[in-house]
Coordinates of C-alpha atoms in Angstrom, one line a residue:
M1 CA 0.0 0.0 0.0
Y2 CA 1.5 3.3 -1.1
D3 CA 1.0 6.5 0.8
F4 CA 0.4 8.3 -2.5
K5 CA -0.5 7.3 -6.0
I6 CA -0.1 10.0 -8.7
I7 CA -1.9 9.7 -12.0
G8 CA 0.0 11.3 -14.9
S9 CA 3.5 11.8 -16.1
G10 CA 3.9 15.5 -16.8
P11 CA 5.8 18.1 -14.7
S12 CA 3.2 18.5 -11.9
A13 CA 3.0 14.7 -11.4
S14 CA 6.7 14.1 -11.2
Y15 CA 7.4 17.3 -9.2
S16 CA 4.8 16.4 -6.5
A17 CA 6.1 12.8 -6.4
A18 CA 9.7 14.1 -5.8
K19 CA 8.5 16.5 -3.1
L20 CA 6.6 13.8 -1.3
A21 CA 9.5 11.3 -1.7
K22 CA 11.9 13.8 -0.1
L23 CA 9.6 13.9 2.9
G24 CA 9.8 10.1 3.3
Y25 CA 6.4 9.0 1.8
D26 CA 6.0 5.9 -0.4
V27 CA 4.9 7.2 -3.8
Q28 CA 4.0 5.6 -7.1
I29 CA 3.4 7.4 -10.4
V30 CA 1.0 5.8 -12.8
G31 CA 1.2 7.4 -16.2
L32 CA 1.7 7.0 -19.9
K33 CA 5.2 7.4 -21.2
P34 CA 5.9 11.1 -22.0
H35 CA 4.6 11.7 -25.5
L36 CA 4.3 15.5 -26.0
G37 CA 7.3 15.5 -28.4
E38 CA 7.9 19.0 -29.8
K39 CA 5.3 21.4 -28.3
L40 CA 7.8 24.3 -28.0
C41 CA 5.1 26.5 -26.5
G42 CA 4.5 24.0 -23.8
G43 CA 8.3 23.9 -23.3
G44 CA 8.7 27.5 -22.3
L45 CA 10.1 27.9 -18.8
T46 CA 9.9 31.3 -17.0
L47 CA 12.2 32.0 -14.1
K48 CA 9.4 30.9 -11.7
S49 CA 9.4 27.4 -13.1
I50 CA 13.2 27.3 -13.3
T51 CA 13.6 28.4 -9.7
K52 CA 10.9 25.9 -8.5
I53 CA 12.6 23.0 -10.2
K54 CA 16.1 23.9 -8.9
E55 CA 14.8 23.9 -5.4
I56 CA 14.7 20.1 -5.4
H57 CA 16.7 19.0 -8.5
T58 CA 20.2 19.7 -10.0
G59 CA 21.2 19.5 -13.6
L60 CA 18.3 21.4 -15.2
D61 CA 20.6 23.8 -17.2
E62 CA 21.9 20.8 -19.1
I63 CA 18.6 20.4 -21.0
V64 CA 17.5 24.1 -21.3
D65 CA 18.1 26.5 -24.1
Y66 CA 18.1 30.0 -22.6
I67 CA 16.9 32.6 -25.0
K68 CA 19.3 35.3 -26.3
K69 CA 16.6 37.6 -27.5
F70 CA 13.0 38.4 -26.9
E71 CA 10.7 40.6 -29.1
I72 CA 7.1 41.8 -29.2
V73 CA 5.3 42.4 -32.5
N74 CA 2.5 44.8 -33.4
P75 CA -0.2 42.7 -35.2
K76 CA -1.1 45.4 -37.7
T77 CA 2.2 47.0 -38.6
Y78 CA 4.5 44.1 -37.7
E79 CA 6.7 46.6 -36.0
K80 CA 9.0 44.8 -33.5
I81 CA 10.1 45.8 -30.0
E82 CA 13.4 44.0 -29.3
F83 CA 14.9 43.9 -25.9
N84 CA 17.2 42.0 -23.5
W85 CA 16.4 41.7 -19.9
G86 CA 19.1 39.9 -17.8
L87 CA 20.1 36.3 -18.4
K88 CA 18.2 33.0 -17.9
W89 CA 14.7 34.5 -17.3
L90 CA 13.2 32.4 -20.1
G91 CA 14.3 29.0 -21.3
L92 CA 13.1 26.4 -23.8
V93 CA 13.1 22.7 -23.4
K94 CA 12.0 19.7 -25.5
R95 CA 9.0 18.5 -23.6
K96 CA 9.5 14.8 -24.2
E97 CA 13.1 15.2 -22.9
F98 CA 12.1 17.5 -20.1
D99 CA 9.2 15.3 -18.8
Q100 CA 11.4 12.2 -18.9
W101 CA 14.1 14.1 -17.0
L102 CA 11.7 15.0 -14.2
I103 CA 10.5 11.4 -14.0
D104 CA 14.0 10.1 -13.8
K105 CA 14.8 12.6 -11.0
A106 CA 11.7 11.4 -9.1
I107 CA 12.8 7.7 -9.6
E108 CA 16.2 8.6 -8.2
L109 CA 14.5 9.8 -5.0
G110 CA 12.8 6.4 -4.6
V111 CA 9.5 7.0 -6.5
D112 CA 8.0 3.9 -8.2
Y113 CA 7.0 4.5 -11.8
I114 CA 4.8 2.3 -14.0
E115 CA 3.2 2.9 -17.4
S116 CA -0.4 2.0 -17.6
K117 CA -3.4 3.1 -19.7
V118 CA -5.7 2.2 -16.9
K119 CA -5.7 5.1 -14.4
Y120 CA -7.0 3.2 -11.5
L121 CA -7.6 4.6 -8.0
S122 CA -6.6 1.7 -5.7
G123 CA -3.6 0.6 -3.7
A124 CA -2.9 3.9 -1.9
N125 CA -4.1 6.1 0.9
F126 CA -4.2 9.3 -1.2
Y127 CA -4.4 10.0 -4.9
I128 CA -3.2 13.0 -6.9
V129 CA -4.7 13.5 -10.3
A130 CA -2.3 15.2 -12.8
D131 CA -3.2 13.6 -16.1
G132 CA -3.8 16.8 -18.2
A133 CA -6.5 19.0 -19.5
N134 CA -8.7 16.1 -20.6
S135 CA -8.7 14.4 -17.2
E136 CA -11.9 12.4 -16.7
I137 CA -11.2 12.2 -13.0
G138 CA -10.6 15.9 -12.8
K139 CA -13.9 16.7 -14.5
K140 CA -15.7 14.6 -12.0
I141 CA -14.2 16.6 -9.2
H142 CA -14.3 20.2 -10.5
G143 CA -16.6 19.9 -13.5
P144 CA -15.8 20.5 -17.2
I145 CA -13.8 23.6 -18.0
P146 CA -16.0 26.2 -19.8
N147 CA -15.1 26.9 -23.4
H148 CA -14.4 30.6 -22.6
H149 CA -11.7 29.3 -20.2
I150 CA -9.9 27.2 -22.8
V151 CA -7.1 28.4 -25.0
V152 CA -7.2 26.7 -28.4
A153 CA -3.5 26.4 -29.4
T154 CA -2.1 25.2 -32.7
E155 CA 1.6 25.2 -33.5
A156 CA 3.8 24.4 -36.6
Y157 CA 7.3 23.1 -36.3
I158 CA 10.1 23.9 -38.9
P159 CA 13.9 23.6 -38.8
N160 CA 15.9 26.4 -37.3
N161 CA 19.6 27.3 -37.4
F162 CA 19.6 30.5 -35.3
E163 CA 20.3 31.2 -31.7
P164 CA 17.4 30.5 -29.3
F165 CA 14.9 33.4 -29.2
A166 CA 11.2 34.1 -28.4
S167 CA 8.8 36.4 -30.2
V168 CA 5.2 37.3 -29.3
V169 CA 2.6 38.9 -31.6
L170 CA 0.0 40.8 -29.6
N171 CA -3.7 40.0 -30.3
P172 CA -3.3 38.8 -33.9
T173 CA -7.1 38.4 -34.4
F174 CA -7.8 42.0 -33.3
D175 CA -10.5 40.6 -31.1
P176 CA -11.1 42.9 -28.1
D177 CA -12.4 40.1 -25.9
N178 CA -10.4 37.0 -26.8
G179 CA -7.4 38.2 -28.7
G180 CA -4.8 36.0 -27.2
Y181 CA -1.3 36.0 -28.9
S182 CA 0.8 34.3 -31.4
W183 CA 4.4 33.1 -30.7
L184 CA 7.6 32.0 -32.2
F185 CA 9.8 29.9 -29.9
A186 CA 13.1 29.0 -31.4
R187 CA 15.5 26.4 -30.1
H188 CA 18.8 25.6 -31.8
D189 CA 17.3 23.0 -34.0
R190 CA 13.5 23.7 -34.2
V191 CA 11.1 26.6 -34.4
G192 CA 7.6 26.4 -33.0
I193 CA 5.2 29.0 -34.6
G194 CA 1.7 29.0 -33.0
T195 CA -1.2 30.9 -31.7
G196 CA -3.7 30.5 -28.9
V197 CA -7.1 32.2 -28.5
V198 CA -9.8 31.7 -25.9
R199 CA -12.5 30.2 -28.2
T200 CA -14.2 27.0 -28.9
Y201 CA -11.9 24.5 -30.5
D202 CA -13.4 23.0 -33.7
K203 CA -14.9 26.2 -35.0
Y204 CA -11.7 28.2 -35.3
I205 CA -8.8 25.8 -35.8
N206 CA -8.5 26.4 -39.6
Y207 CA -8.7 30.1 -39.0
Y208 CA -5.8 29.9 -36.5
R209 CA -3.7 27.9 -38.9
N210 CA -4.2 30.3 -41.7
L211 CA -3.3 33.1 -39.3
I212 CA -0.1 31.5 -38.3
T213 CA 0.9 30.7 -41.9
K214 CA 0.5 34.4 -42.8
I215 CA 2.3 35.6 -39.7
A216 CA 5.2 33.2 -40.3
K217 CA 5.6 34.4 -43.9
D218 CA 5.0 38.1 -43.4
V219 CA 7.0 38.6 -40.1
Y220 CA 9.7 35.8 -40.2
N221 CA 9.8 34.7 -43.9
Y222 CA 9.1 31.1 -42.8
E223 CA 7.1 28.8 -45.1
V224 CA 4.7 26.7 -43.0
K225 CA 3.0 23.6 -44.5
P226 CA -0.3 22.1 -43.3
S227 CA 1.5 19.0 -42.3
D228 CA 3.7 21.0 -39.9
F229 CA 0.8 21.7 -37.5
R230 CA 0.0 20.1 -34.2
N231 CA -2.7 21.3 -31.8
W232 CA -3.9 21.0 -28.2
I233 CA -6.0 22.8 -25.5
I234 CA -4.7 24.8 -22.5
P235 CA -7.2 25.1 -19.6
I236 CA -7.0 28.7 -18.2
Y237 CA -7.3 29.2 -14.5
D238 CA -10.9 28.4 -13.7
Y239 CA -12.0 25.8 -11.2
R240 CA -14.5 25.4 -8.4
E241 CA -13.2 22.5 -6.3
A242 CA -9.8 20.8 -6.2
V243 CA -10.5 17.9 -3.8
K244 CA -13.0 15.1 -3.3
D245 CA -12.3 13.0 -0.2
N246 CA -8.8 11.5 -0.6
I247 CA -8.4 12.7 -4.3
A248 CA -6.8 16.0 -5.3
C249 CA -6.3 17.6 -8.7
I250 CA -3.2 19.6 -9.7
G251 CA -1.8 21.1 -12.9
D252 CA -3.8 21.0 -16.2
A253 CA -6.1 18.4 -14.6
L254 CA -7.3 21.2 -12.3
G255 CA -7.2 23.8 -15.1
V256 CA -4.7 26.3 -13.7
A257 CA -2.6 27.6 -16.6
D258 CA -1.7 31.3 -16.4
P259 CA -4.4 33.4 -18.0
I260 CA -2.1 36.1 -19.5
Y261 CA 0.6 34.1 -21.1
A262 CA -0.8 30.6 -20.7
E263 CA 2.2 29.1 -18.8
G264 CA 1.0 25.8 -17.5
I265 CA 4.2 24.5 -16.1
S266 CA 4.7 27.0 -13.3
A267 CA 1.0 26.8 -12.4
G268 CA 1.3 23.0 -12.2
L269 CA 4.5 23.2 -10.1
Y270 CA 3.0 25.7 -7.7
S271 CA -0.3 23.7 -7.4
A272 CA 1.8 20.7 -6.5
D273 CA 3.9 22.5 -4.0
I274 CA 0.9 24.0 -2.3
L275 CA -0.8 20.5 -2.2
V276 CA 2.2 19.0 -0.5
K277 CA 2.5 21.8 2.1
S278 CA -1.2 21.7 2.8
F279 CA -1.1 17.9 3.3
Q280 CA 1.9 18.3 5.7
E281 CA -0.1 20.7 7.8
N282 CA -3.4 18.8 7.9
N283 CA -2.5 15.1 7.2
N284 CA -5.1 15.1 4.5
F285 CA -6.4 17.2 1.5
S286 CA -9.2 18.9 3.3
Q287 CA -7.7 22.5 3.2
F288 CA -6.0 22.3 -0.2
T289 CA -8.7 24.2 -2.2
R290 CA -8.6 27.0 0.5
D291 CA -4.8 27.0 0.6
L292 CA -4.6 27.2 -3.2
N293 CA -7.0 30.2 -3.4
N294 CA -5.1 32.0 -0.6
H295 CA -1.7 31.5 -2.1
E296 CA 0.0 34.5 -3.7
Y297 CA 0.5 32.8 -7.1
F298 CA -3.2 32.0 -7.6
Q299 CA -4.4 35.3 -6.1
Q300 CA -2.3 36.9 -8.8
M301 CA -4.2 34.9 -11.4
Y302 CA -7.4 37.0 -11.0
W303 CA -5.4 40.2 -11.6
M304 CA -3.6 38.8 -14.6
S305 CA -6.9 37.6 -16.2
F306 CA -8.3 41.1 -15.8
L307 CA -5.0 42.6 -17.2
Q308 CA -5.2 40.3 -20.2
K309 CA -8.7 41.6 -21.1
Q310 CA -7.4 45.1 -20.9
A311 CA -4.5 44.4 -23.2
N312 CA -6.8 42.7 -25.7
S313 CA -9.1 45.6 -25.9
N314 CA -6.3 48.2 -26.0
Y315 CA -3.6 46.3 -27.8
E316 CA -2.3 49.3 -29.8
L317 CA -2.0 51.3 -26.6
A318 CA -0.4 48.2 -24.9
F319 CA 2.1 47.9 -27.7
N320 CA 3.1 51.6 -27.4
L321 CA 3.6 51.2 -23.7
L322 CA 5.8 48.2 -24.3
K323 CA 8.1 50.3 -26.4
Q324 CA 9.2 51.9 -23.1
K325 CA 12.0 49.9 -21.5
G326 CA 10.7 50.6 -18.0
V327 CA 7.4 49.0 -18.8
V328 CA 8.9 45.9 -20.4
D329 CA 11.4 45.5 -17.5
G330 CA 8.6 45.9 -15.0
F331 CA 6.4 43.3 -16.7
I332 CA 9.2 40.8 -17.0
K333 CA 10.1 41.3 -13.3
F334 CA 6.4 41.0 -12.4
I335 CA 5.8 37.7 -14.2
N336 CA 9.0 36.3 -12.5
W337 CA 8.2 37.8 -9.1
Q338 CA 11.3 39.9 -9.2
Q339 CA 9.1 43.0 -8.6
L340 CA 5.7 43.5 -6.9
P341 CA 2.7 44.2 -9.1
Q342 CA 2.2 47.5 -7.2
D343 CA 5.7 48.7 -8.4
F344 CA 4.8 48.0 -12.0
V345 CA 1.4 49.8 -11.7
K346 CA 3.0 52.8 -10.0
W347 CA 5.6 53.1 -12.8
V348 CA 2.8 53.2 -15.4
Q349 CA 0.8 55.7 -13.3
I350 CA 3.7 58.1 -13.1
H351 CA 4.8 57.9 -16.8
Y352 CA 1.5 57.2 -18.6
P353 CA -1.3 58.9 -16.7
L354 CA -3.8 58.5 -19.6
Y355 CA -3.3 54.7 -19.6
A356 CA -3.4 54.6 -15.8
F357 CA -6.7 56.6 -15.9
R358 CA -8.3 54.2 -18.4
L359 CA -7.1 51.2 -16.4
A360 CA -8.3 52.7 -13.1
Y361 CA -11.7 53.5 -14.7
N362 CA -12.1 50.0 -16.1
V363 CA -11.1 48.5 -12.7
W364 CA -13.7 50.7 -11.0
K365 CA -16.3 49.9 -13.6
N366 CA -15.7 46.2 -13.3
K367 CA -15.1 46.0 -9.6
G368 CA -16.0 42.6 -8.3
K369 CA -16.0 41.0 -11.7
E370 CA -12.3 40.0 -11.7
K371 CA -13.2 36.7 -10.0

């Protein structure tokens, strides 16, 4: 009889297993062999994820390509803002390699790992569900994730011979409500060009692919073929319950990807970390949902979701703001917890009172609607 059985083989599953094993618990991971392959968007690691992983594991830098350049692109004019902010604040990994590396690290700590298509809940005292956005067990606990909280993402992969870099196109659809963004993540050997918008999946997938093909050609001079595309869904932070009896959901199975730049790895790692700490304090999962909602990381999610809506409806203004190095630096520090959100807002208020006024007005107008 195991203390914990963890369903899934992604980052949140192996990270929670490693944390629990370090505390002396008997842990088993039941999951499919890592199969994400390329998925460069899903392989983006911000400093938050990198720091979290390095708290318990060594050797991460050996599998990470840290970007040398980052740029933001105006969707209408294709004007680019290029900047450098420190070193090692954003890295790219091959997800298949990265997921396997995390599993191997957990196994080194004594975690038992088996591959099984049957995700059974037996043989343990407690169960952690971390088997992705389509988790059937997760849906039984927190309900289906609404369409307006799902990012439809599609990405094409083509060879690359440049230094690693990242590029983001603001609101390529010009939609004031669900604009999202397109990206280009380039490792040494491969480029992922994709887009993600909060919309229903089937209706818009061909539209997204045509959009990426045009952006790839117009902005980067890349020729993308239909056969280059892969696609998936990203559940944006929206859940009602994380626990049922001795079963807890974390990561994409809970639906906790970041709403402004759709980073699922850090959200998964933090949800796993909070779960372990909550269990230590209570010897069960009874306070996990409360502890999750009260944690700084997930408190920030509400604010970031609201900020994303403002950026979509004012993307030209947002782009002009991002031309200012102080705003870019503030935002990068903010998403990496190097600077408090209040400092970033204060900087904007001082230097761009018109934007601050609009933002303050919208906050007042929509007070209470952030959650």
